[in-house]
mmCIF file of C-alpha atoms in Angstrom:
data_model
loop_
_atom_site.group_PDB
_atom_site.id
_atom_site.type_symbol
_atom_site.label_atom_id
_atom_site.label_comp_id
_atom_site.label_asym_id
_atom_site.label_seq_id
_atom_site.Cartn_x
_atom_site.Cartn_y
_atom_site.Cartn_z
ATOM 1 C CA MET A 1 -3.447 -112.615 -88.041
ATOM 2 C CA GLY A 2 -4.346 -110.006 -85.429
ATOM 3 C CA TYR A 3 -4.899 -112.515 -82.659
ATOM 4 C CA ASP A 4 -1.726 -114.456 -83.447
ATOM 5 C CA PHE A 5 0.245 -111.216 -83.357
ATOM 6 C CA LEU A 6 -1.384 -110.314 -80.024
ATOM 7 C CA VAL A 7 -0.359 -113.647 -78.534
ATOM 8 C CA SER A 8 3.181 -113.291 -79.852
ATOM 9 C CA ILE A 9 3.745 -109.816 -78.373
ATOM 10 C CA ILE A 10 2.281 -110.851 -75.008
ATOM 11 C CA ASP A 11 4.548 -113.887 -75.078
ATOM 12 C CA GLN A 12 7.581 -111.685 -75.813
ATOM 13 C CA PHE A 13 6.904 -108.553 -73.764
ATOM 14 C CA GLY A 14 4.593 -109.815 -71.019
ATOM 15 C CA TYR A 15 2.634 -107.483 -68.794
ATOM 16 C CA VAL A 16 3.503 -104.182 -70.462
ATOM 17 C CA SER A 17 2.099 -105.406 -73.778
ATOM 18 C CA LEU A 18 -1.351 -105.843 -72.205
ATOM 19 C CA PHE A 19 -1.274 -102.236 -71.064
ATOM 20 C CA LEU A 20 -0.038 -100.844 -74.376
ATOM 21 C CA VAL A 21 -2.455 -102.826 -76.544
ATOM 22 C CA LEU A 22 -5.437 -101.558 -74.560
ATOM 23 C CA CYS A 23 -4.107 -98.063 -73.933
ATOM 24 C CA LEU A 24 -2.817 -97.257 -77.400
ATOM 25 C CA GLY A 25 -5.000 -99.614 -79.403
ATOM 26 C CA LEU A 26 -2.070 -100.615 -81.652
ATOM 27 C CA ILE A 27 -3.528 -99.258 -84.901
ATOM 28 C CA GLY A 28 -4.077 -102.025 -87.418
ATOM 29 C CA LEU A 29 -4.562 -104.778 -84.849
ATOM 30 C CA PRO A 30 -8.145 -106.006 -85.450
ATOM 31 C CA VAL A 31 -8.626 -107.570 -82.023
ATOM 32 C CA PRO A 32 -11.542 -106.517 -79.775
ATOM 33 C CA ASN A 33 -10.779 -105.389 -76.225
ATOM 34 C CA GLU A 34 -12.698 -108.403 -74.929
ATOM 35 C CA VAL A 35 -10.252 -110.724 -76.663
ATOM 36 C CA VAL A 36 -7.248 -108.872 -75.252
ATOM 37 C CA VAL A 37 -8.621 -109.005 -71.698
ATOM 38 C CA MET A 38 -9.534 -112.689 -71.935
ATOM 39 C CA THR A 39 -6.148 -113.485 -73.460
ATOM 40 C CA GLY A 40 -4.542 -111.917 -70.392
ATOM 41 C CA GLY A 41 -6.655 -114.234 -68.257
ATOM 42 C CA ALA A 42 -5.700 -117.242 -70.377
ATOM 43 C CA PHE A 43 -1.988 -116.430 -70.030
ATOM 44 C CA ALA A 44 -2.444 -116.065 -66.273
ATOM 45 C CA ALA A 45 -4.191 -119.440 -66.073
ATOM 46 C CA SER A 46 -1.389 -121.091 -68.033
ATOM 47 C CA GLY A 47 1.199 -119.783 -65.589
ATOM 48 C CA LEU A 48 2.980 -117.595 -68.154
ATOM 49 C CA LEU A 49 1.802 -114.459 -66.324
ATOM 50 C CA SER A 50 0.865 -113.850 -62.699
ATOM 51 C CA PRO A 51 -2.874 -113.084 -62.332
ATOM 52 C CA VAL A 52 -2.699 -109.906 -60.220
ATOM 53 C CA PRO A 53 -0.156 -107.894 -62.258
ATOM 54 C CA ALA A 54 -1.691 -109.170 -65.512
ATOM 55 C CA TYR A 55 -5.141 -107.969 -64.494
ATOM 56 C CA LEU A 56 -3.706 -104.711 -63.168
ATOM 57 C CA MET A 57 -2.139 -103.970 -66.565
ATOM 58 C CA VAL A 58 -5.431 -104.775 -68.291
ATOM 59 C CA PHE A 59 -7.422 -102.496 -66.001
ATOM 60 C CA LEU A 60 -4.923 -99.630 -66.184
ATOM 61 C CA GLY A 61 -4.753 -99.927 -69.974
ATOM 62 C CA ILE A 62 -8.533 -99.607 -70.312
ATOM 63 C CA CYS A 63 -8.677 -96.750 -67.792
ATOM 64 C CA SER A 64 -5.886 -94.866 -69.573
ATOM 65 C CA ALA A 65 -7.582 -95.214 -72.955
ATOM 66 C CA MET A 66 -10.993 -94.019 -71.809
ATOM 67 C CA THR A 67 -9.481 -91.180 -69.743
ATOM 68 C CA PHE A 68 -7.607 -90.029 -72.847
ATOM 69 C CA ASN A 69 -10.837 -90.110 -74.876
ATOM 70 C CA TYR A 70 -12.610 -88.162 -72.131
ATOM 71 C CA SER A 71 -9.828 -85.553 -72.142
ATOM 72 C CA ILE A 72 -10.032 -85.173 -75.918
ATOM 73 C CA GLY A 73 -13.777 -84.599 -75.664
ATOM 74 C CA ARG A 74 -13.377 -82.156 -72.780
ATOM 75 C CA PHE A 75 -10.636 -79.984 -74.247
ATOM 76 C CA ALA A 76 -10.994 -80.372 -78.025
ATOM 77 C CA GLY A 77 -14.585 -81.569 -78.209
ATOM 78 C CA SER A 78 -16.184 -79.407 -80.881
ATOM 79 C CA LYS A 79 -13.534 -79.931 -83.564
ATOM 80 C CA VAL A 80 -13.217 -83.671 -82.991
ATOM 81 C CA PHE A 81 -16.999 -84.020 -82.657
ATOM 82 C CA ASP A 82 -17.508 -82.462 -86.092
ATOM 83 C CA TRP A 83 -14.901 -84.840 -87.516
ATOM 84 C CA PHE A 84 -16.666 -87.849 -85.971
ATOM 85 C CA MET A 85 -20.015 -86.763 -87.385
ATOM 86 C CA LYS A 86 -18.578 -86.687 -90.924
ATOM 87 C CA LYS A 87 -17.579 -90.360 -90.670
ATOM 88 C CA LYS A 88 -20.391 -92.678 -91.703
ATOM 89 C CA ASN A 89 -19.154 -95.535 -89.542
ATOM 90 C CA LEU A 90 -18.797 -93.359 -86.438
ATOM 91 C CA ASP A 91 -21.622 -90.833 -86.547
ATOM 92 C CA LYS A 92 -24.248 -93.415 -85.572
ATOM 93 C CA PHE A 93 -22.251 -94.383 -82.492
ATOM 94 C CA VAL A 94 -21.823 -90.745 -81.494
ATOM 95 C CA ASN A 95 -25.565 -90.178 -81.919
ATOM 96 C CA GLN A 96 -26.310 -93.309 -79.911
ATOM 97 C CA ALA A 97 -23.945 -92.196 -77.151
ATOM 98 C CA GLN A 98 -25.568 -88.752 -77.062
ATOM 99 C CA HIS A 99 -29.031 -90.294 -76.870
ATOM 100 C CA MET A 100 -28.001 -92.612 -74.042
ATOM 101 C CA SER A 101 -26.410 -89.737 -72.148
ATOM 102 C CA GLU A 102 -29.556 -87.627 -72.426
ATOM 103 C CA LYS A 103 -31.742 -90.531 -71.317
ATOM 104 C CA TYR A 104 -29.669 -92.156 -68.571
ATOM 105 C CA GLY A 105 -27.206 -89.460 -67.500
ATOM 106 C CA GLY A 106 -24.009 -90.729 -65.894
ATOM 107 C CA PHE A 107 -25.266 -94.321 -65.907
ATOM 108 C CA ALA A 108 -25.066 -94.263 -69.705
ATOM 109 C CA LEU A 109 -21.300 -94.107 -69.336
ATOM 110 C CA SER A 110 -21.268 -97.212 -67.122
ATOM 111 C CA ILE A 111 -23.440 -99.117 -69.608
ATOM 112 C CA GLY A 112 -21.660 -97.856 -72.720
ATOM 113 C CA LEU A 113 -18.254 -98.984 -71.489
ATOM 114 C CA VAL A 114 -19.443 -102.595 -71.652
ATOM 115 C CA LEU A 115 -20.248 -102.292 -75.364
ATOM 116 C CA PRO A 116 -17.761 -102.545 -78.240
ATOM 117 C CA VAL A 117 -17.069 -99.212 -80.036
ATOM 118 C CA LEU A 118 -19.323 -97.326 -77.615
ATOM 119 C CA ARG A 119 -16.737 -97.840 -74.864
ATOM 120 C CA HIS A 120 -14.451 -95.594 -76.911
ATOM 121 C CA VAL A 121 -17.147 -93.074 -77.837
ATOM 122 C CA MET A 122 -18.935 -92.681 -74.484
ATOM 123 C CA PRO A 123 -15.965 -91.112 -72.632
ATOM 124 C CA PHE A 124 -15.472 -88.706 -75.532
ATOM 125 C CA VAL A 125 -19.147 -87.712 -75.448
ATOM 126 C CA GLY A 126 -18.979 -87.332 -71.679
ATOM 127 C CA GLY A 127 -16.069 -84.938 -72.100
ATOM 128 C CA THR A 128 -17.831 -83.059 -74.894
ATOM 129 C CA ASN A 129 -20.843 -82.622 -72.604
ATOM 130 C CA LYS A 130 -18.487 -81.091 -69.997
ATOM 131 C CA MET A 131 -18.987 -83.858 -67.440
ATOM 132 C CA ASN A 132 -16.604 -83.054 -64.601
ATOM 133 C CA TYR A 133 -13.791 -85.507 -63.954
ATOM 134 C CA ARG A 134 -15.054 -86.686 -60.558
ATOM 135 C CA ARG A 135 -18.400 -87.664 -62.044
ATOM 136 C CA PHE A 136 -16.668 -89.321 -64.988
ATOM 137 C CA ALA A 137 -14.428 -91.334 -62.636
ATOM 138 C CA LEU A 138 -17.402 -92.335 -60.462
ATOM 139 C CA PHE A 139 -19.248 -93.954 -63.359
ATOM 140 C CA ALA A 140 -16.355 -95.025 -65.595
ATOM 141 C CA TYR A 141 -13.752 -96.729 -63.430
ATOM 142 C CA PRO A 142 -16.047 -99.069 -61.428
ATOM 143 C CA SER A 143 -17.708 -100.156 -64.680
ATOM 144 C CA ALA A 144 -14.316 -100.786 -66.301
ATOM 145 C CA PHE A 145 -13.202 -102.732 -63.239
ATOM 146 C CA LEU A 146 -16.302 -104.927 -63.345
ATOM 147 C CA TRP A 147 -16.358 -105.846 -67.026
ATOM 148 C CA THR A 148 -12.600 -106.349 -67.331
ATOM 149 C CA LEU A 149 -12.588 -108.567 -64.236
ATOM 150 C CA ILE A 150 -15.442 -110.681 -65.620
ATOM 151 C CA TYR A 151 -13.732 -111.167 -68.986
ATOM 152 C CA PHE A 152 -10.358 -111.779 -67.356
ATOM 153 C CA ILE A 153 -11.860 -114.554 -65.230
ATOM 154 C CA ILE A 154 -13.647 -116.014 -68.269
ATOM 155 C CA GLY A 155 -10.295 -116.059 -70.056
ATOM 156 C CA THR A 156 -8.816 -118.254 -67.333
ATOM 157 C CA PHE A 157 -11.396 -120.936 -68.203
ATOM 158 C CA VAL A 158 -11.754 -120.815 -71.990
ATOM 159 C CA GLY A 159 -8.071 -121.096 -72.929
ATOM 160 C CA ASP A 160 -7.561 -121.411 -76.683
ATOM 161 C CA LYS A 161 -11.224 -120.555 -77.381
ATOM 162 C CA VAL A 162 -10.605 -116.914 -76.459
ATOM 163 C CA GLN A 163 -10.574 -115.595 -80.020
ATOM 164 C CA SER A 164 -13.886 -117.107 -81.170
ATOM 165 C CA LEU A 165 -15.652 -116.293 -77.905
ATOM 166 C CA GLY A 166 -14.309 -112.730 -77.859
ATOM 167 C CA ASN A 167 -15.414 -112.067 -81.430
ATOM 168 C CA THR A 168 -18.882 -113.433 -80.633
ATOM 169 C CA ILE A 169 -19.134 -111.139 -77.618
ATOM 170 C CA ALA A 170 -17.951 -108.148 -79.638
ATOM 171 C CA ASP A 171 -20.577 -108.839 -82.309
ATOM 172 C CA ASN A 172 -23.405 -109.161 -79.777
ATOM 173 C CA GLY A 173 -22.729 -106.314 -77.392
ATOM 174 C CA MET A 174 -26.289 -105.694 -76.169
ATOM 175 C CA ILE A 175 -26.740 -109.367 -75.349
ATOM 176 C CA VAL A 176 -23.667 -109.096 -73.150
ATOM 177 C CA VAL A 177 -25.206 -106.118 -71.329
ATOM 178 C CA TYR A 178 -28.420 -108.052 -70.680
ATOM 179 C CA VAL A 179 -26.482 -111.075 -69.440
ATOM 180 C CA LEU A 180 -24.363 -108.940 -67.105
ATOM 181 C CA LEU A 181 -27.472 -107.179 -65.789
ATOM 182 C CA ALA A 182 -29.173 -110.530 -65.242
ATOM 183 C CA VAL A 183 -26.130 -111.866 -63.390
ATOM 184 C CA ALA A 184 -25.941 -108.712 -61.271
ATOM 185 C CA ALA A 185 -29.667 -108.876 -60.495
ATOM 186 C CA GLY A 186 -29.396 -112.563 -59.608
ATOM 187 C CA ALA A 187 -26.431 -111.908 -57.331
ATOM 188 C CA ALA A 188 -28.251 -109.018 -55.634
ATOM 189 C CA ALA A 189 -31.353 -111.164 -55.116
ATOM 190 C CA TRP A 190 -29.282 -114.008 -53.689
ATOM 191 C CA LEU A 191 -27.506 -111.678 -51.261
ATOM 192 C CA PHE A 192 -30.822 -110.133 -50.211
ATOM 193 C CA LEU A 193 -32.414 -113.529 -49.558
ATOM 194 C CA ARG A 194 -29.340 -114.786 -47.719
ATOM 195 C CA ASN A 195 -29.249 -111.743 -45.450
ATOM 196 C CA ARG A 196 -32.984 -111.981 -44.858
ATOM 197 C CA THR A 197 -32.716 -115.661 -43.935
ATOM 198 C CA ALA A 198 -29.781 -114.946 -41.646
ATOM 199 C CA LYS A 199 -31.759 -112.242 -39.839
ATOM 200 C CA LYS A 200 -34.752 -114.566 -39.423
ATOM 201 C CA ASN A 201 -32.532 -117.292 -38.004
ATOM 202 C CA GLU A 202 -30.901 -114.773 -35.675
ATOM 203 C CA LYS A 203 -34.290 -113.607 -34.381
ATOM 204 C CA ALA A 204 -35.429 -117.197 -33.933
ATOM 205 C CA GLU A 205 -32.325 -118.000 -31.888
ATOM 206 C CA ARG A 206 -32.867 -114.963 -29.667
ATOM 207 C CA SER A 207 -36.486 -115.872 -29.013
ATOM 208 C CA MET A 208 -35.559 -119.389 -27.850
#
């Protein structure tokens, strides 16, 4: 129901619907952010939307939502925090976000934004902890850019399998983090080895 409705509003309203779904959350629409982002990629791959503006709306929607949550935490933190802690389904995520923040500092925000539910809680906790906006932007926006771009690209390949794949990702958030870290580490290692080989070849050519 939720996914079919998502597809229908994107089909009718195009780019702006991607922004609004991610920015406002459309209360009552049980579709994970991952599914929304990948659906944008699938629409772009089908030719119904252009890739650049579609991705831009996705990225801006996510950034707007987490900036709003950060602002709520920064300016109305104590009252909202107490409300969160009274909710059984939310208090554990708030506690987890607090623990991550104490252990990893600003990097906890970058990691938390990749995870379902925590991506909504981490900015709020950052605001509650009085993290200044520059520091928040430094850790939040690059992370949002990276994970939304990855899912958007995945969406261009999976097509009609977006819903099942997105739900699987949402249910296994930590696995996603480990996979992304492994991919990032592999890419960094490949770049390091390539640059090292290029330097060796350059030295060899100079010595000839």
